[in-house]
Amino acid sequence: MVLYFPVFLEIFSGSGRLGKAIHRVCNWTVLLWDIDYGEKYDLTQRRNQQLILHWMQSGQIRAGHLGTPCNSFSRARDRQGGPPRLRSDLLPLGLPGLRPCDVLKVQIGNCLMRFTCRVLLLALQLYLPFTLENPHRSRLWLCPGVKSVCRRNRVEQCDVTFCAFGTCWKKPTKFLSVNLPLDLLQGKFCKSSKRGLCQFTGLAHVPLMGTNSQGVWLTKIAEPYPTRLTTLLAKCFCNTELAAIAASFARHI
């Protein structure tokens, strides 16, 4: 695959809702990358990882986002009666004694987590704006590689809840950014009231457990980013590029 001009790259894009907001708000060309598009998008394959890193180094990526899969890092596995726990706070890279099928899940998760770190570190080096998203309490944030990225200069973190953007579920979520201020997302975390009501809607949060009337898992329904969230995040990217252009212009006056 060859890119002929710089693009915004949404990696692990899912529904691609952020990419659509980037195109709408920033008027940038967007490339969505997700395993749902076929095996050639499989980022457990080294050649695909190298392709993206090459694009970044060649100036073909102007900015990007990583929605790294949290499957094996999820604390939902801690609940009784659900799928087995694969990680712990003390062993975020995987528990010992797992079944072979679960070992594979951990290996895939670790592979994608390490690639995520490589992308973020390269973005830091190249001064490219990039973001990473995962659930607020995902054990991805406890992995040594991710913690190392968090300690770097020009890295920010911001916690939000989806209910701040109009959903009926809370869904606490963390964003990490490199070379990108997240000021527009500040204050978008619901602390709930004493009665357990949403501070943004005044209503009780819908728990993300079980299925809806059509048999679809509520966690699946809640996966896409709310449109209002993607719009604000897109404005963060747009404002950062405009600030860089203004700074460059000022240096030449």
Phi, psi and omega in degrees: 000130182243135174256133183258354177202158184297142181228162165273126184251116175259106184266138189057056193283339182058237181289346180074020185294325178292316179303320179295322179292321178299315179296320183290315186276317186262344184061035177264152169287137186238138172243123177265137181231117180203145181300338179297342180275357177128171185297333181292353176256013182284112183271009166277350178272126184301322183297325178288322175299314182296326179298313180295317178297322177295317177302317180297313182293334183270003179079019182267356176244122180269336179185170180190177183214146178237118173256059189308129181304135183253007188317299185281348181268355188288140175280352176299337178288349178283344184287142177293141178087356179259193177296154185294148177290137182250342183219166174223173178296325180278336181232068184290346180270001176132141178276153175283160173074022180283156174295153181307320180294327179281328174301319179297319179299319179293318180298318178296315178300316180294322179299313181289326177295316181293323176296319176305315180296320179297318179297314183294320180292322177292320177300319176301313182297321184268001182059039176266133175290128180214151176229156175230138177234142172201160176308147184307321184253017176300142178284358171303322182291346180267352182291139184307318181297318180291319178297325177295318177298318183299334183276354184285157172291155181065027175241132178237156173231145178214130178261135177227166169234142185296334180296338177291347183242020170104002178275160178271357174252156185280301179047075177298133188220142179248137171246136172245138179230149171239134179058031185209111175293138180251032185301328182289345179265352182296144178079013181255033180244121182281122177263359180061162178265177180296334179272004179081017181268150180296131181287345181265323182253340184077005181251165176288142177289143174278120180290139181273070180224139178080200184237167174271188184293342178267003179083014179269133180299134180296327178297326178290318180298325184275002183297310185299144176293141175300145183301320180295327177292313182295326178295315179295319180295320177299321178295327175299314179296316181298314181297323180294318178293319179298321178296321179294319178296316180296319179295319178295320179296318182297326181293339184258004177280000000 
